[in-house]
Each structure stands twice: as structure tokens, then as C-alpha cells.
Short mmCIF file of C-alpha atoms in Angstrom, two decimals:
data_model
loop_
_atom_site.label_atom_id
_atom_site.label_comp_id
_atom_site.label_asym_id
_atom_site.label_seq_id
_atom_site.Cartn_x
_atom_site.Cartn_y
_atom_site.Cartn_z
CA MET A 178 -14.71 -6.45 -52.65
CA GLY A 179 -15.95 -3.75 -50.18
CA ASN A 180 -13.98 -3.65 -46.30
CA LYS A 181 -17.46 -6.05 -45.02
CA LYS A 182 -18.27 -8.69 -45.67
CA TYR A 183 -21.18 -11.91 -43.92
CA ILE A 184 -20.28 -15.76 -43.48
CA MET A 185 -23.00 -18.26 -42.27
CA CYS A 186 -22.68 -19.55 -39.45
CA SER A 187 -22.71 -23.51 -39.31
CA GLY A 188 -24.00 -24.12 -36.33
CA LEU A 189 -22.21 -24.54 -32.72
CA ALA A 190 -23.56 -27.75 -31.87
CA PHE A 191 -22.48 -28.93 -35.06
CA ALA A 192 -19.49 -27.45 -35.71
CA ASP A 193 -18.08 -25.02 -33.64
CA GLU A 194 -13.69 -26.01 -34.53
CA GLU A 195 -14.42 -25.86 -37.73
CA ASP A 196 -15.89 -22.42 -37.60
CA MET A 197 -13.61 -20.90 -35.60
CA GLU A 198 -10.68 -22.27 -37.91
CA MET A 199 -12.16 -20.48 -40.62
CA LEU A 200 -12.42 -17.46 -38.74
CA HIS A 201 -8.71 -18.44 -37.89
CA GLU A 202 -8.01 -18.35 -42.05
CA TYR A 203 -10.01 -15.22 -42.27
CA ALA A 204 -7.96 -13.19 -40.37
CA LYS A 205 -5.25 -14.13 -41.38
CA GLU A 206 -6.22 -12.83 -44.78
CA GLY A 207 -7.44 -9.34 -43.80
CA TRP A 208 -10.78 -10.22 -42.92
CA ILE A 209 -11.40 -10.20 -38.97
CA PHE A 210 -14.57 -11.13 -37.51
CA GLU A 211 -15.80 -8.62 -35.66
CA ARG A 212 -20.00 -9.78 -34.35
CA LEU A 213 -21.77 -12.13 -34.49
CA ARG A 214 -24.94 -10.96 -36.41
CA PHE A 215 -28.96 -12.19 -36.00
CA GLY A 216 -27.58 -15.30 -34.00
CA VAL A 217 -26.10 -16.73 -37.36
CA LEU A 218 -24.09 -14.75 -39.69
CA TYR A 219 -20.19 -13.77 -38.93
CA GLU A 220 -19.72 -10.23 -39.94
CA LEU A 221 -15.78 -9.66 -41.19
CA HIS A 222 -14.13 -6.36 -41.54
CA ARG A 223 -10.80 -5.91 -43.67
CA LYS A 224 -7.75 -4.88 -41.66
CA GLN A 225 -4.54 -5.99 -41.83
CA PRO A 226 -3.95 -9.77 -41.86
CA GLN A 227 -3.89 -10.93 -38.50
CA ASN A 228 -2.76 -14.56 -37.08
CA ARG A 229 -5.64 -14.96 -34.61
CA ILE A 230 -7.66 -17.93 -32.78
CA TYR A 231 -11.12 -17.61 -32.18
CA SER A 232 -13.40 -19.26 -29.24
CA TYR A 233 -16.52 -18.38 -27.73
CA ASP A 234 -18.72 -18.76 -24.03
CA SER A 235 -22.04 -18.99 -23.19
CA ASN A 236 -21.42 -19.91 -19.95
CA ALA A 237 -24.52 -18.35 -18.03
CA VAL A 238 -22.80 -14.58 -15.93
CA LYS A 239 -24.37 -13.22 -13.91
CA LYS A 240 -24.41 -8.85 -14.24
CA LYS A 241 -22.86 -8.23 -11.26
CA ASP A 242 -19.69 -10.90 -12.46
CA LYS A 243 -19.05 -9.48 -15.84
CA ASP A 244 -16.28 -7.11 -14.97
CA ASP A 245 -14.45 -10.80 -13.55
CA TYR A 246 -15.45 -12.61 -16.02
CA LEU A 247 -13.43 -10.51 -19.24
CA ALA A 248 -11.24 -10.27 -16.38
CA MET A 249 -9.79 -13.86 -16.06
CA PHE A 250 -10.21 -14.14 -19.88
CA GLU A 251 -8.22 -11.11 -20.96
CA GLU A 252 -5.35 -12.83 -18.16
CA SER A 253 -5.52 -15.65 -20.49
CA GLY A 254 -4.52 -13.21 -23.29
CA TRP A 255 -8.31 -14.02 -24.65
CA HIS A 256 -9.75 -10.60 -26.01
CA LEU A 257 -13.69 -10.03 -25.92
CA VAL A 258 -14.57 -10.25 -29.72
CA GLY A 259 -17.40 -6.83 -29.68
CA GLN A 260 -19.77 -6.36 -27.99
CA TRP A 261 -21.39 -8.12 -24.50
CA SER A 262 -23.26 -10.26 -24.39
CA ARG A 263 -26.04 -12.28 -22.68
CA ASP A 264 -26.09 -15.41 -24.47
CA ILE A 265 -22.83 -16.25 -26.16
CA ARG A 266 -19.23 -13.81 -26.61
CA PHE A 267 -16.59 -14.39 -28.88
CA PHE A 268 -13.54 -14.60 -27.86
CA TRP A 269 -9.89 -14.14 -30.26
CA ALA A 270 -6.14 -14.77 -28.78
CA GLU A 271 -3.18 -14.30 -30.73
CA ALA A 272 -2.20 -18.80 -32.17
CA GLY A 273 -0.58 -20.09 -29.63
CA THR A 274 -2.90 -19.48 -26.63
CA PRO A 275 -3.46 -21.92 -24.29
CA ALA A 276 -7.15 -22.86 -25.97
CA LEU A 277 -9.84 -20.80 -24.16
CA HIS A 278 -11.24 -24.06 -22.73
CA SER A 279 -9.91 -27.70 -21.49
CA ASP A 280 -12.62 -28.45 -19.77
CA ALA A 281 -15.31 -30.68 -21.04
CA LYS A 282 -17.63 -30.29 -18.85
CA VAL A 283 -17.71 -26.48 -18.69
CA LEU A 284 -17.37 -26.84 -22.53
CA GLY A 285 -20.65 -29.14 -21.85
CA ASN A 286 -23.02 -27.29 -19.96
CA GLN A 287 -23.09 -24.60 -22.41
CA TYR A 288 -25.64 -26.30 -24.38
CA ARG A 289 -28.07 -27.17 -21.26
CA GLY A 290 -30.40 -24.61 -21.74
CA LEU A 291 -30.05 -25.51 -25.74
CA PHE A 292 -31.07 -28.59 -25.09
CA TRP A 293 -34.41 -27.97 -22.76
CA GLY A 294 -35.10 -25.20 -26.08
CA SER A 295 -34.68 -28.24 -29.00
CA VAL A 296 -36.73 -30.88 -26.46
CA ALA A 297 -39.66 -28.92 -25.87
CA CYS A 298 -39.57 -28.43 -30.07
CA VAL A 299 -40.24 -32.21 -30.14
CA VAL A 300 -42.54 -31.65 -27.98
CA VAL A 301 -44.34 -29.17 -30.29
CA ALA A 302 -43.61 -31.21 -32.75
CA VAL A 303 -45.50 -34.57 -31.85
CA ILE A 304 -48.37 -32.94 -31.25
CA CYS A 305 -48.83 -31.13 -34.26
CA PHE A 306 -49.07 -34.62 -35.31
CA LEU A 307 -51.04 -36.45 -33.03
CA PHE A 308 -54.17 -32.94 -33.50
CA GLY A 309 -52.82 -32.07 -37.19
CA GLY A 310 -55.47 -33.76 -38.89
CA SER A 311 -56.27 -32.63 -42.29
CA LYS A 312 -53.93 -29.49 -41.83
CA VAL A 313 -50.89 -29.73 -44.22
CA TRP A 314 -49.46 -27.15 -43.04
CA LEU A 315 -49.28 -28.65 -38.70
CA TYR A 316 -47.63 -31.70 -40.38
CA ALA A 317 -45.22 -29.75 -42.11
CA LEU A 318 -44.48 -27.90 -39.37
CA GLY A 319 -44.37 -30.87 -37.37
CA GLY A 320 -41.81 -32.30 -39.19
CA ALA A 321 -39.73 -29.18 -39.61
CA LEU A 322 -39.55 -28.81 -35.59
CA LEU A 323 -39.20 -32.94 -35.70
CA GLY A 324 -36.22 -32.49 -37.41
CA GLY A 325 -34.12 -28.92 -36.95
CA GLY A 326 -35.13 -30.29 -32.88
CA GLY A 327 -34.43 -33.23 -32.78
CA LEU A 328 -31.18 -33.07 -34.41
CA LEU A 329 -30.37 -30.54 -32.19
CA MET A 330 -31.73 -32.30 -29.02
CA ILE A 331 -29.19 -35.12 -29.67
CA ALA A 332 -26.38 -32.81 -30.80
CA CYS A 333 -26.34 -31.02 -27.18
CA TYR A 334 -26.81 -34.00 -24.95
CA LEU A 335 -24.03 -35.43 -26.60
CA ARG A 336 -21.85 -31.88 -26.18
CA MET A 337 -23.24 -32.90 -22.10
CA LYS A 338 -21.68 -35.72 -22.11
CA GLY A 339 -17.81 -34.27 -23.51
CA LYS A 340 -18.49 -35.41 -27.41
CA ARG A 341 -19.86 -34.10 -30.47
CA LEU A 342 -22.23 -35.08 -33.24
CA ALA A 343 -19.70 -33.04 -35.53
CA ILE A 344 -21.78 -32.12 -38.72
CA ASN A 345 -19.39 -29.86 -41.39
CA PRO A 346 -21.95 -27.80 -43.63
CA LYS A 347 -18.84 -26.66 -45.28
CA THR A 348 -18.26 -30.57 -47.53
CA TYR A 349 -20.31 -31.49 -50.52
CA GLY A 350 -22.01 -34.52 -48.86
CA TYR A 351 -24.00 -32.29 -46.27
CA GLN A 352 -25.10 -29.81 -49.55
CA LEU A 353 -26.15 -33.00 -51.53
CA TRP A 354 -28.35 -34.04 -48.20
CA ARG A 355 -29.62 -30.32 -47.93
CA ILE A 356 -30.53 -30.79 -51.74
CA ALA A 357 -32.48 -34.20 -51.12
CA THR A 358 -33.81 -33.31 -48.35
CA GLY A 359 -35.32 -30.68 -50.51
CA ILE A 360 -36.54 -32.67 -53.09
CA ILE A 361 -38.24 -35.14 -50.63
CA LEU A 362 -39.75 -32.41 -49.35
CA LEU A 363 -41.24 -30.85 -52.88
CA VAL A 364 -42.15 -34.15 -54.02
CA PHE A 365 -44.06 -35.14 -51.15
CA MET A 366 -45.33 -31.18 -51.06
CA ILE A 367 -46.70 -31.62 -54.80
CA ARG A 368 -48.20 -35.50 -54.33
CA THR A 369 -50.46 -34.42 -51.23
CA LYS A 370 -53.93 -33.79 -52.57
CA SER A 371 -55.20 -30.92 -50.57
CA ALA A 372 -55.32 -27.44 -52.47
CA TRP A 373 -51.84 -25.09 -52.35
CA ASN A 374 -53.00 -22.95 -49.46
CA PHE A 375 -50.16 -20.53 -48.38
CA TRP A 376 -48.72 -22.86 -45.81
CA LYS A 377 -47.88 -26.22 -48.60
CA LEU A 378 -46.50 -23.59 -50.78
CA LEU A 379 -44.49 -21.54 -48.17
CA ALA A 380 -43.50 -25.28 -47.90
CA ALA A 381 -42.32 -25.86 -51.48
CA GLY A 382 -40.53 -22.56 -50.58
CA ILE A 383 -38.27 -23.69 -47.88
CA ALA A 384 -37.62 -26.67 -49.74
CA GLY A 385 -37.01 -24.65 -53.35
CA TYR A 386 -34.62 -22.90 -50.78
CA PHE A 387 -33.10 -26.12 -49.82
CA LEU A 388 -32.58 -26.77 -53.06
CA LEU A 389 -31.01 -23.59 -54.11
CA MET A 390 -28.70 -23.03 -50.86
CA GLY A 391 -27.46 -26.24 -51.79
CA CYS A 392 -26.55 -25.86 -55.20
CA ILE A 393 -25.10 -21.97 -54.47
CA ASP A 394 -22.58 -23.76 -51.38
CA ILE A 395 -21.61 -26.16 -53.51
CA LEU A 396 -20.37 -24.11 -55.51
CA ARG A 397 -18.61 -21.98 -53.42
CA ILE A 398 -16.96 -25.19 -51.97
CA TYR A 399 -15.58 -25.75 -54.58
CA LEU A 400 -14.16 -22.31 -56.46
CA ARG A 401 -12.90 -21.77 -52.34
CA LYS A 402 -10.80 -25.52 -52.69
CA LYS A 403 -9.56 -24.06 -56.31
CA GLN A 404 -8.59 -20.47 -54.89
CA LYS A 405 -6.60 -23.11 -51.89
CA LYS A 406 -5.36 -24.48 -54.92
CA ILE A 407 -4.06 -22.10 -56.72
CA ARG A 408 -2.96 -20.63 -53.25
CA ARG A 409 -0.33 -23.33 -52.81
CA SER A 410 1.22 -24.01 -56.18
CA VAL A 411 1.82 -20.30 -55.90
#
């Protein structure tokens, strides 16, 4: 095994607590979180095991306030992970350090921008359905935007209200949902009478991706649980 590996982000709006706990467990095993790549991949480096906990912040910070912002967190025991980012910053601290955010309102405000972005996705989806006509690819695009954007919109709205739509991708139920979605999309595309153009093939490819990754992740969940069981018995 190399000294670097990547773990897929589960979606902070849905499973931030689970992801931060996962990074904590990896740190104790000697896999230290260094940065987020492409917005979806946690980059972990092999180092000495550390009992680190993780959190994040995506509130808007002006450039002139950056130093004061970081100093405030440093004084509380939280240190910046990797390089500065305008969109989202991750922090680490020693286990037992008070939470980075204890105010639900402050935590919820982080999702305001993402909420309006997801609303825009839903609006575009509605336009696709209204003016799709006989264009299958517009319905496929609209379905994807409505499904993904709609779910994200609900999750962000609940976050802004101090609640959470908890979806844990590291469960068998979630992976079975992905597989079922892939099957439904694939059947829909096969039964559509139009010719197999680029967009129809793309939609079929997305369905295949859901099916493949759902099966692979079920295997990953099984192996990880088996590994944890072995550790407990040692």
C-alpha cells in the first residue's frame, strides 16, 4: 500500500458528522487528512497515528479578516488543514477539544449559499420538463437536476433551521438505493422509443455507474466492518 489514498466525501450537508468521525478513525490508524481534492475526495497521507478530530467551516470570510479568523480558531485549539480556501476550510484538533461550532445558527448559515444554488438547479429542472418536447436528453438532465438539486435543497434548508437530513452513504440501505436508482434509470432509457443518441447513452452510462459503484461500496462496507470486528477480537 502507498503512502497516500483518497476517500470519497459523503456530502457534508447530509453526513458531515459521519465523515468527520471517519477521518478521526483514519487518523488513529495513521492515515492523516491533508486536504480535499476536487471538492469530493479526502486526501489522506500515511504518518504516525494521531488522535485528531476534525471539523469544517464555510462561512464567508473577507480577505482582510483572514488572519484574525485563523487566529481565533488557533486560540481555541483548532488548526487549518492544508491551504486556505474561500469556499470551505477544514480544521483539526486534539481529541477532547471543544467543538469548532457550538451555535446551531452559525453552523446553519454556512449552507445559505448552497441552498440558493440548489434552488437554481430545481428551477432549471422544471424548465427542462416544461420545454423538453421530444428531446429525451432534456428529460434526463431535468431528472438528474431535480433529484440531486431537490434533495440538496431540502438538506440545506433543514441545516439552516438547525436540523439535519441524515443520509449515511456507508450503510447497506443507501447503496441499495443507489442500485435501485440505476436499475430504474436504465429500464427507463431502454424502454424509451427514441434512437440511442449521445444523451441516451450518457444516461445509460450514469445508470451503469450507480449500479457498479453501489455493488463496489457494498463490498467495501462489508470488508471494513469485518476488519473492525477482527480488531475488536484481537
